[in-house]
Short mmCIF file of N, CA and C in Angstrom, two decimals:
data_model
loop_
_atom_site.label_atom_id
_atom_site.label_comp_id
_atom_site.label_asym_id
_atom_site.label_seq_id
_atom_site.Cartn_x
_atom_site.Cartn_y
_atom_site.Cartn_z
N MET A 92 9.08 0.18 15.73
CA MET A 92 7.80 -0.48 15.48
C MET A 92 7.95 -1.34 14.25
N THR A 93 7.40 -2.58 14.38
CA THR A 93 7.56 -3.51 13.33
C THR A 93 6.33 -3.37 12.36
N SER A 94 6.53 -3.82 11.13
CA SER A 94 5.49 -3.80 10.17
C SER A 94 4.39 -4.82 10.51
N PRO A 95 3.21 -4.47 10.17
CA PRO A 95 2.05 -5.43 10.33
C PRO A 95 2.34 -6.70 9.53
N ARG A 96 1.83 -7.78 10.07
CA ARG A 96 1.94 -9.04 9.27
C ARG A 96 1.04 -9.02 8.01
N ALA A 97 -0.10 -8.24 8.04
CA ALA A 97 -1.01 -8.05 6.94
C ALA A 97 -1.61 -6.68 7.07
N ALA A 98 -1.90 -6.16 5.84
CA ALA A 98 -2.53 -4.83 5.87
C ALA A 98 -3.65 -4.84 4.78
N LEU A 99 -4.77 -4.31 5.09
CA LEU A 99 -5.95 -4.34 4.22
C LEU A 99 -6.48 -2.97 4.05
N THR A 100 -7.10 -2.67 2.90
CA THR A 100 -7.88 -1.57 2.72
C THR A 100 -9.37 -1.97 2.67
N LEU A 101 -10.11 -1.42 3.56
CA LEU A 101 -11.57 -1.71 3.59
C LEU A 101 -12.33 -0.56 3.06
N ALA A 102 -12.88 -0.79 1.82
CA ALA A 102 -13.34 0.26 0.98
C ALA A 102 -14.63 0.88 1.47
N SER A 103 -15.36 0.23 2.44
CA SER A 103 -16.66 0.66 2.86
C SER A 103 -17.05 0.01 4.16
N PRO A 104 -18.04 0.57 4.87
CA PRO A 104 -18.53 -0.16 6.13
C PRO A 104 -18.91 -1.59 5.78
N GLU A 105 -19.45 -1.82 4.61
CA GLU A 105 -19.85 -3.16 4.19
C GLU A 105 -18.68 -4.14 4.08
N ALA A 106 -17.56 -3.62 3.60
CA ALA A 106 -16.28 -4.45 3.56
C ALA A 106 -15.79 -4.81 4.81
N THR A 107 -15.85 -3.81 5.82
CA THR A 107 -15.50 -4.05 7.20
C THR A 107 -16.35 -5.06 7.84
N CYS A 108 -17.62 -4.99 7.60
CA CYS A 108 -18.55 -5.97 8.18
C CYS A 108 -18.39 -7.37 7.58
N SER A 109 -18.09 -7.37 6.30
CA SER A 109 -17.85 -8.72 5.60
C SER A 109 -16.62 -9.39 6.22
N LEU A 110 -15.53 -8.61 6.45
CA LEU A 110 -14.34 -9.21 7.01
C LEU A 110 -14.69 -9.73 8.43
N ALA A 111 -15.33 -8.93 9.22
CA ALA A 111 -15.67 -9.32 10.60
C ALA A 111 -16.54 -10.58 10.65
N THR A 112 -17.51 -10.66 9.67
CA THR A 112 -18.40 -11.85 9.60
C THR A 112 -17.56 -13.11 9.24
N ARG A 113 -16.70 -13.04 8.28
CA ARG A 113 -15.85 -14.12 7.79
C ARG A 113 -14.89 -14.57 8.93
N LEU A 114 -14.37 -13.70 9.66
CA LEU A 114 -13.48 -13.95 10.77
C LEU A 114 -14.18 -14.59 11.91
N ALA A 115 -15.41 -14.15 12.17
CA ALA A 115 -16.22 -14.70 13.29
C ALA A 115 -16.30 -16.19 13.25
N ASP A 116 -16.63 -16.73 12.01
CA ASP A 116 -16.78 -18.25 11.89
C ASP A 116 -15.51 -18.99 12.18
N ARG A 117 -14.34 -18.31 12.35
CA ARG A 117 -13.11 -19.02 12.59
C ARG A 117 -12.65 -18.89 14.03
N LEU A 118 -13.38 -18.14 14.89
CA LEU A 118 -12.91 -17.90 16.19
C LEU A 118 -13.40 -19.00 17.18
N ARG A 119 -12.73 -19.05 18.34
CA ARG A 119 -13.06 -20.06 19.35
C ARG A 119 -12.85 -19.42 20.73
N PRO A 120 -13.45 -19.94 21.77
CA PRO A 120 -13.08 -19.42 23.08
C PRO A 120 -11.63 -19.44 23.41
N GLY A 121 -11.13 -18.35 24.00
CA GLY A 121 -9.67 -18.15 24.26
C GLY A 121 -9.08 -17.18 23.19
N ASP A 122 -9.78 -16.91 22.13
CA ASP A 122 -9.25 -15.97 21.12
C ASP A 122 -9.46 -14.56 21.62
N VAL A 123 -8.46 -13.77 21.54
CA VAL A 123 -8.57 -12.30 21.95
C VAL A 123 -8.17 -11.46 20.79
N LEU A 124 -9.08 -10.46 20.44
CA LEU A 124 -8.83 -9.44 19.40
C LEU A 124 -8.66 -8.09 20.05
N LEU A 125 -7.47 -7.51 19.83
CA LEU A 125 -7.21 -6.19 20.38
C LEU A 125 -7.45 -5.18 19.24
N LEU A 126 -8.47 -4.38 19.38
CA LEU A 126 -8.97 -3.40 18.41
C LEU A 126 -8.51 -2.02 18.75
N SER A 127 -7.53 -1.49 18.01
CA SER A 127 -7.02 -0.16 18.30
C SER A 127 -7.29 0.80 17.11
N GLY A 128 -7.19 2.06 17.41
CA GLY A 128 -7.41 3.03 16.42
C GLY A 128 -8.25 4.22 17.04
N GLY A 129 -8.27 5.38 16.41
CA GLY A 129 -8.89 6.49 16.92
C GLY A 129 -10.44 6.43 16.93
N ILE A 130 -11.04 7.34 17.56
CA ILE A 130 -12.45 7.43 17.63
C ILE A 130 -12.96 7.53 16.21
N GLY A 131 -13.94 6.73 15.88
CA GLY A 131 -14.46 6.71 14.54
C GLY A 131 -13.79 5.93 13.44
N ALA A 132 -12.77 5.19 13.88
CA ALA A 132 -11.89 4.49 12.91
C ALA A 132 -12.51 3.13 12.52
N GLY A 133 -13.60 2.68 13.23
CA GLY A 133 -14.24 1.46 12.76
C GLY A 133 -14.26 0.28 13.77
N LYS A 134 -13.65 0.47 14.88
CA LYS A 134 -13.53 -0.60 15.87
C LYS A 134 -14.85 -1.12 16.28
N THR A 135 -15.75 -0.30 16.63
CA THR A 135 -17.08 -0.76 17.22
C THR A 135 -17.88 -1.33 16.11
N HIS A 136 -17.85 -0.76 14.84
CA HIS A 136 -18.60 -1.35 13.74
C HIS A 136 -18.07 -2.75 13.40
N PHE A 137 -16.77 -2.97 13.49
CA PHE A 137 -16.29 -4.29 13.27
C PHE A 137 -16.70 -5.22 14.32
N ALA A 138 -16.67 -4.78 15.56
CA ALA A 138 -17.01 -5.59 16.70
C ALA A 138 -18.50 -5.97 16.60
N ARG A 139 -19.36 -5.01 16.30
CA ARG A 139 -20.79 -5.26 16.20
C ARG A 139 -21.14 -6.32 15.08
N CYS A 140 -20.47 -6.20 13.97
CA CYS A 140 -20.68 -7.14 12.80
C CYS A 140 -20.19 -8.53 13.28
N LEU A 141 -19.10 -8.61 13.89
CA LEU A 141 -18.53 -9.93 14.40
C LEU A 141 -19.42 -10.59 15.39
N ILE A 142 -19.91 -9.80 16.37
CA ILE A 142 -20.81 -10.34 17.42
C ILE A 142 -22.05 -10.86 16.74
N GLN A 143 -22.72 -10.01 15.96
CA GLN A 143 -23.98 -10.40 15.31
C GLN A 143 -23.84 -11.67 14.45
N ALA A 144 -22.70 -11.82 13.85
CA ALA A 144 -22.40 -12.99 13.01
C ALA A 144 -22.40 -14.26 13.77
N LEU A 145 -22.11 -14.14 15.09
CA LEU A 145 -22.01 -15.39 15.99
C LEU A 145 -23.34 -15.62 16.72
N GLN A 146 -24.30 -14.71 16.68
CA GLN A 146 -25.55 -14.94 17.33
C GLN A 146 -26.57 -15.66 16.46
N ASP A 147 -27.30 -16.54 17.08
CA ASP A 147 -28.32 -17.35 16.28
C ASP A 147 -29.42 -16.29 15.84
N ALA A 148 -29.74 -15.43 16.66
CA ALA A 148 -30.74 -14.38 16.34
C ALA A 148 -30.09 -12.96 16.64
N PRO A 149 -29.40 -12.43 15.56
CA PRO A 149 -28.75 -11.15 15.84
C PRO A 149 -29.58 -10.12 16.62
N GLU A 150 -28.90 -9.54 17.65
CA GLU A 150 -29.61 -8.59 18.48
C GLU A 150 -28.84 -7.22 18.39
N ASP A 151 -29.40 -6.18 18.93
CA ASP A 151 -28.72 -4.97 19.03
C ASP A 151 -27.37 -5.08 19.80
N VAL A 152 -26.38 -4.48 19.28
CA VAL A 152 -25.05 -4.58 20.01
C VAL A 152 -24.66 -3.15 20.20
N PRO A 153 -24.84 -2.60 21.42
CA PRO A 153 -24.47 -1.29 21.78
C PRO A 153 -22.94 -1.17 22.04
N SER A 154 -22.41 -0.02 21.88
CA SER A 154 -21.00 0.21 22.22
C SER A 154 -20.90 0.08 23.76
N PRO A 155 -19.88 -0.62 24.24
CA PRO A 155 -19.73 -0.74 25.71
C PRO A 155 -18.94 0.43 26.28
N THR A 156 -18.96 1.58 25.65
CA THR A 156 -18.25 2.79 26.19
C THR A 156 -18.57 3.08 27.63
N PHE A 157 -19.82 3.04 27.99
CA PHE A 157 -20.22 3.40 29.32
C PHE A 157 -20.39 2.23 30.23
N THR A 158 -20.76 1.13 29.70
CA THR A 158 -20.91 -0.13 30.55
C THR A 158 -19.54 -0.89 30.75
N LEU A 159 -18.59 -0.46 29.95
CA LEU A 159 -17.22 -1.10 29.93
C LEU A 159 -17.17 -2.48 29.31
N VAL A 160 -18.08 -3.41 29.75
CA VAL A 160 -18.08 -4.69 29.07
C VAL A 160 -19.53 -5.10 28.86
N GLN A 161 -19.72 -5.68 27.67
CA GLN A 161 -21.00 -6.38 27.31
C GLN A 161 -20.64 -7.83 27.08
N VAL A 162 -21.37 -8.71 27.61
CA VAL A 162 -21.15 -10.13 27.46
C VAL A 162 -22.36 -10.81 26.65
N TYR A 163 -22.02 -11.54 25.64
CA TYR A 163 -23.06 -12.14 24.80
C TYR A 163 -22.81 -13.71 24.82
N GLU A 164 -23.98 -14.41 24.74
CA GLU A 164 -23.98 -15.82 24.48
C GLU A 164 -23.99 -16.02 23.02
N THR A 165 -23.09 -16.81 22.47
CA THR A 165 -23.11 -17.03 21.00
C THR A 165 -23.09 -18.57 20.87
N ARG A 166 -23.20 -18.95 19.54
CA ARG A 166 -23.30 -20.32 19.27
C ARG A 166 -21.91 -21.06 19.53
N VAL A 167 -20.85 -20.32 19.70
CA VAL A 167 -19.59 -20.93 20.01
C VAL A 167 -19.13 -20.70 21.49
N GLY A 168 -20.00 -19.96 22.24
CA GLY A 168 -19.66 -19.85 23.64
C GLY A 168 -19.78 -18.34 23.94
N GLU A 169 -19.28 -17.98 25.10
CA GLU A 169 -19.37 -16.61 25.62
C GLU A 169 -18.43 -15.66 24.87
N LEU A 170 -18.91 -14.47 24.57
CA LEU A 170 -18.10 -13.47 23.94
C LEU A 170 -18.18 -12.15 24.75
N TRP A 171 -17.01 -11.64 25.12
CA TRP A 171 -16.88 -10.43 25.87
C TRP A 171 -16.48 -9.28 24.89
N HIS A 172 -17.18 -8.15 24.97
CA HIS A 172 -16.78 -6.92 24.16
C HIS A 172 -16.56 -5.88 25.22
N ALA A 173 -15.27 -5.41 25.25
CA ALA A 173 -14.90 -4.41 26.25
C ALA A 173 -14.41 -3.16 25.57
N ASP A 174 -14.76 -2.03 26.13
CA ASP A 174 -14.20 -0.67 25.69
C ASP A 174 -13.53 -0.13 26.95
N LEU A 175 -12.20 -0.08 26.86
CA LEU A 175 -11.38 0.33 28.02
C LEU A 175 -11.03 1.81 28.03
N TYR A 176 -11.66 2.52 27.11
CA TYR A 176 -11.30 3.99 26.96
C TYR A 176 -11.28 4.77 28.28
N ARG A 177 -12.23 4.54 29.10
CA ARG A 177 -12.45 5.27 30.31
C ARG A 177 -11.59 4.74 31.51
N LEU A 178 -10.89 3.68 31.29
CA LEU A 178 -10.01 3.14 32.43
C LEU A 178 -8.67 3.78 32.44
N SER A 179 -8.15 3.94 33.66
CA SER A 179 -6.84 4.63 33.79
C SER A 179 -5.74 3.65 34.39
N ASP A 180 -6.18 2.51 34.83
CA ASP A 180 -5.19 1.62 35.47
C ASP A 180 -5.48 0.15 35.04
N PRO A 181 -4.46 -0.57 34.61
CA PRO A 181 -4.67 -1.95 34.22
C PRO A 181 -5.35 -2.85 35.34
N ASP A 182 -5.16 -2.49 36.56
CA ASP A 182 -5.74 -3.26 37.61
C ASP A 182 -7.26 -3.23 37.42
N GLN A 183 -7.82 -2.11 36.92
CA GLN A 183 -9.27 -2.06 36.71
C GLN A 183 -9.77 -3.04 35.64
N CYS A 184 -8.85 -3.42 34.69
CA CYS A 184 -9.14 -4.43 33.74
C CYS A 184 -9.28 -5.83 34.40
N ALA A 185 -8.42 -6.18 35.32
CA ALA A 185 -8.48 -7.38 36.05
C ALA A 185 -9.78 -7.40 36.92
N GLU A 186 -10.12 -6.28 37.51
CA GLU A 186 -11.32 -6.26 38.33
C GLU A 186 -12.57 -6.50 37.56
N LEU A 187 -12.56 -6.20 36.32
CA LEU A 187 -13.70 -6.49 35.47
C LEU A 187 -13.86 -7.95 35.08
N GLY A 188 -12.78 -8.74 35.35
CA GLY A 188 -12.87 -10.17 35.05
C GLY A 188 -12.22 -10.38 33.74
N LEU A 189 -11.62 -9.44 33.04
CA LEU A 189 -11.13 -9.68 31.74
C LEU A 189 -9.98 -10.78 31.63
N THR A 190 -9.11 -10.74 32.63
CA THR A 190 -8.05 -11.76 32.54
C THR A 190 -8.55 -13.16 32.57
N ASP A 191 -9.63 -13.47 33.30
CA ASP A 191 -10.26 -14.76 33.29
C ASP A 191 -10.94 -15.04 31.93
N ALA A 192 -11.62 -13.98 31.41
CA ALA A 192 -12.35 -14.09 30.15
C ALA A 192 -11.33 -14.43 29.03
N PHE A 193 -10.17 -13.92 29.10
CA PHE A 193 -9.16 -14.21 28.06
C PHE A 193 -8.98 -15.68 27.84
N GLU A 194 -9.20 -16.50 28.91
CA GLU A 194 -9.00 -17.88 28.86
C GLU A 194 -10.28 -18.66 28.39
N THR A 195 -11.39 -18.15 28.70
CA THR A 195 -12.60 -18.88 28.51
C THR A 195 -13.59 -18.37 27.45
N ALA A 196 -13.37 -17.18 26.95
CA ALA A 196 -14.32 -16.56 26.07
C ALA A 196 -13.57 -15.97 24.81
N ILE A 197 -14.35 -15.64 23.83
CA ILE A 197 -13.83 -14.81 22.75
C ILE A 197 -13.88 -13.45 23.28
N CYS A 198 -12.79 -12.64 23.21
CA CYS A 198 -12.76 -11.31 23.69
C CYS A 198 -12.40 -10.33 22.66
N LEU A 199 -13.20 -9.20 22.47
CA LEU A 199 -12.95 -8.05 21.63
C LEU A 199 -12.60 -6.96 22.55
N ILE A 200 -11.44 -6.45 22.49
CA ILE A 200 -11.04 -5.36 23.37
C ILE A 200 -10.70 -4.10 22.60
N GLU A 201 -11.52 -3.03 22.86
CA GLU A 201 -11.28 -1.71 22.27
C GLU A 201 -10.39 -0.98 23.29
N TRP A 202 -9.48 -0.12 22.74
CA TRP A 202 -8.48 0.56 23.53
C TRP A 202 -7.59 -0.31 24.36
N PRO A 203 -6.97 -1.32 23.67
CA PRO A 203 -6.20 -2.34 24.44
C PRO A 203 -4.96 -1.80 25.09
N ASP A 204 -4.54 -0.55 24.76
CA ASP A 204 -3.38 0.02 25.40
C ASP A 204 -3.52 0.15 26.87
N ARG A 205 -4.86 0.18 27.29
CA ARG A 205 -5.15 0.29 28.77
C ARG A 205 -4.79 -1.01 29.52
N LEU A 206 -4.68 -2.10 28.77
CA LEU A 206 -4.28 -3.34 29.42
C LEU A 206 -2.91 -3.38 29.94
N GLU A 207 -2.00 -2.63 29.24
CA GLU A 207 -0.59 -2.60 29.52
C GLU A 207 -0.07 -4.09 29.49
N ASP A 208 0.52 -4.58 30.53
CA ASP A 208 1.13 -5.90 30.68
C ASP A 208 0.14 -7.03 30.68
N LEU A 209 -1.10 -6.65 30.83
CA LEU A 209 -2.14 -7.75 30.94
C LEU A 209 -2.64 -8.23 29.55
N ALA A 210 -2.22 -7.52 28.48
CA ALA A 210 -2.66 -8.01 27.18
C ALA A 210 -2.07 -9.40 26.88
N PRO A 211 -2.93 -10.29 26.46
CA PRO A 211 -2.49 -11.63 26.12
C PRO A 211 -1.46 -11.67 25.03
N GLN A 212 -0.36 -12.41 25.18
CA GLN A 212 0.73 -12.51 24.13
C GLN A 212 0.20 -13.10 22.89
N GLY A 213 -0.75 -13.97 22.91
CA GLY A 213 -1.28 -14.64 21.68
C GLY A 213 -2.42 -13.97 20.99
N ALA A 214 -2.72 -12.72 21.36
CA ALA A 214 -3.80 -12.05 20.82
C ALA A 214 -3.56 -11.56 19.39
N LEU A 215 -4.64 -11.34 18.63
CA LEU A 215 -4.50 -10.79 17.33
C LEU A 215 -4.77 -9.32 17.44
N SER A 216 -3.83 -8.48 16.99
CA SER A 216 -4.01 -7.03 17.08
C SER A 216 -4.55 -6.53 15.70
N LEU A 217 -5.51 -5.71 15.80
CA LEU A 217 -6.14 -5.12 14.55
C LEU A 217 -6.09 -3.57 14.81
N GLY A 218 -5.32 -2.90 13.98
CA GLY A 218 -5.18 -1.46 14.09
C GLY A 218 -6.04 -0.81 12.95
N PHE A 219 -7.03 -0.06 13.28
CA PHE A 219 -7.82 0.61 12.36
C PHE A 219 -7.48 2.12 12.23
N ALA A 220 -7.51 2.56 10.96
CA ALA A 220 -7.16 4.04 10.66
C ALA A 220 -8.00 4.49 9.54
N MET A 221 -8.26 5.77 9.57
CA MET A 221 -8.99 6.38 8.45
C MET A 221 -8.16 6.17 7.19
N GLY A 222 -8.88 6.03 6.03
CA GLY A 222 -8.20 5.91 4.70
C GLY A 222 -8.51 7.03 3.87
N GLU A 223 -8.21 6.91 2.58
CA GLU A 223 -8.48 7.92 1.62
C GLU A 223 -9.96 7.82 1.28
N GLY A 224 -10.72 8.82 1.54
CA GLY A 224 -12.14 8.75 1.39
C GLY A 224 -12.90 8.60 2.75
N GLU A 225 -14.15 9.15 2.77
CA GLU A 225 -14.87 9.11 4.01
C GLU A 225 -15.06 7.77 4.60
N ASP A 226 -15.43 6.75 3.85
CA ASP A 226 -15.78 5.41 4.36
C ASP A 226 -14.62 4.43 4.35
N VAL A 227 -13.55 4.86 3.78
CA VAL A 227 -12.39 3.89 3.62
C VAL A 227 -11.59 3.72 4.88
N ARG A 228 -11.28 2.55 5.28
CA ARG A 228 -10.44 2.29 6.46
C ARG A 228 -9.23 1.45 6.08
N GLN A 229 -8.10 1.73 6.77
CA GLN A 229 -6.89 0.93 6.66
C GLN A 229 -6.87 0.02 7.89
N LEU A 230 -6.56 -1.24 7.66
CA LEU A 230 -6.48 -2.20 8.81
C LEU A 230 -5.10 -2.88 8.69
N ALA A 231 -4.42 -2.70 9.81
CA ALA A 231 -3.19 -3.45 10.04
C ALA A 231 -3.38 -4.56 11.03
N LEU A 232 -2.97 -5.80 10.70
CA LEU A 232 -3.06 -6.92 11.50
C LEU A 232 -1.72 -7.41 11.97
N ASP A 233 -1.60 -7.76 13.23
CA ASP A 233 -0.33 -8.29 13.71
C ASP A 233 -0.58 -9.36 14.74
N TRP A 234 0.34 -10.29 14.79
CA TRP A 234 0.16 -11.40 15.77
C TRP A 234 1.47 -12.10 15.97
N THR A 235 1.60 -12.90 17.11
CA THR A 235 2.74 -13.69 17.26
C THR A 235 2.49 -15.14 17.31
N ASP A 236 1.20 -15.40 17.71
CA ASP A 236 0.81 -16.86 17.82
C ASP A 236 0.55 -17.41 16.38
N PRO A 237 1.30 -18.52 16.07
CA PRO A 237 1.11 -19.06 14.73
C PRO A 237 -0.24 -19.49 14.36
N ARG A 238 -1.17 -19.70 15.29
CA ARG A 238 -2.48 -20.04 15.08
C ARG A 238 -3.25 -19.05 14.16
N TRP A 239 -2.78 -17.81 14.30
CA TRP A 239 -3.51 -16.69 13.57
C TRP A 239 -3.19 -16.90 12.10
N GLU A 240 -2.04 -17.46 11.74
CA GLU A 240 -1.75 -17.71 10.27
C GLU A 240 -2.82 -18.56 9.64
N THR A 241 -3.23 -19.56 10.32
CA THR A 241 -4.33 -20.47 9.86
C THR A 241 -5.70 -19.83 9.82
N VAL A 242 -5.94 -19.15 10.96
CA VAL A 242 -7.22 -18.47 11.03
C VAL A 242 -7.46 -17.39 10.00
N LEU A 243 -6.34 -16.67 9.69
CA LEU A 243 -6.55 -15.54 8.71
C LEU A 243 -6.31 -15.98 7.24
N THR A 244 -5.90 -17.22 6.95
CA THR A 244 -5.71 -17.66 5.61
C THR A 244 -6.91 -17.34 4.75
N GLY A 245 -6.69 -16.71 3.63
CA GLY A 245 -7.79 -16.43 2.79
C GLY A 245 -8.61 -15.13 3.12
N LEU A 246 -8.47 -14.58 4.31
CA LEU A 246 -9.15 -13.39 4.71
C LEU A 246 -8.36 -12.11 4.40
N THR A 247 -7.04 -12.19 4.39
CA THR A 247 -6.25 -11.08 4.17
C THR A 247 -5.60 -10.99 2.84
N ALA A 248 -6.01 -11.79 1.84
CA ALA A 248 -5.46 -11.75 0.55
C ALA A 248 -6.23 -10.78 -0.31
#
């Protein structure tokens, strides 16, 4: 396993939300964020803050655990928030329309391991883990697409 390109300590839920809000303003259709980590590690909280930051009138953002995918209209275009926890086969991801959405929408994917080979090569991977203290989270970011260097400039320092 390679080291993450960047690692952050998020000291509180507010710090997690602040990072998501600042990142939201830099995203565009075709950007895919792969959110991994255990249950309660902060994936959905991060996604909720990011989605609300892109809405003109922030609305309730439920976890897509049971619906699998929630689609939102934002000021920069369509955003798909998917929770793949309950899927057992990557073909189910394609059936949901995710592979098309990777090209045309901003996509936030929780439990991206379910994608297997369908995961976009240019995606930004965000690995959430519990930190020291109840509200502290560790975040590891990794990417191969050079575009993420520019997008993340100033956010990971």
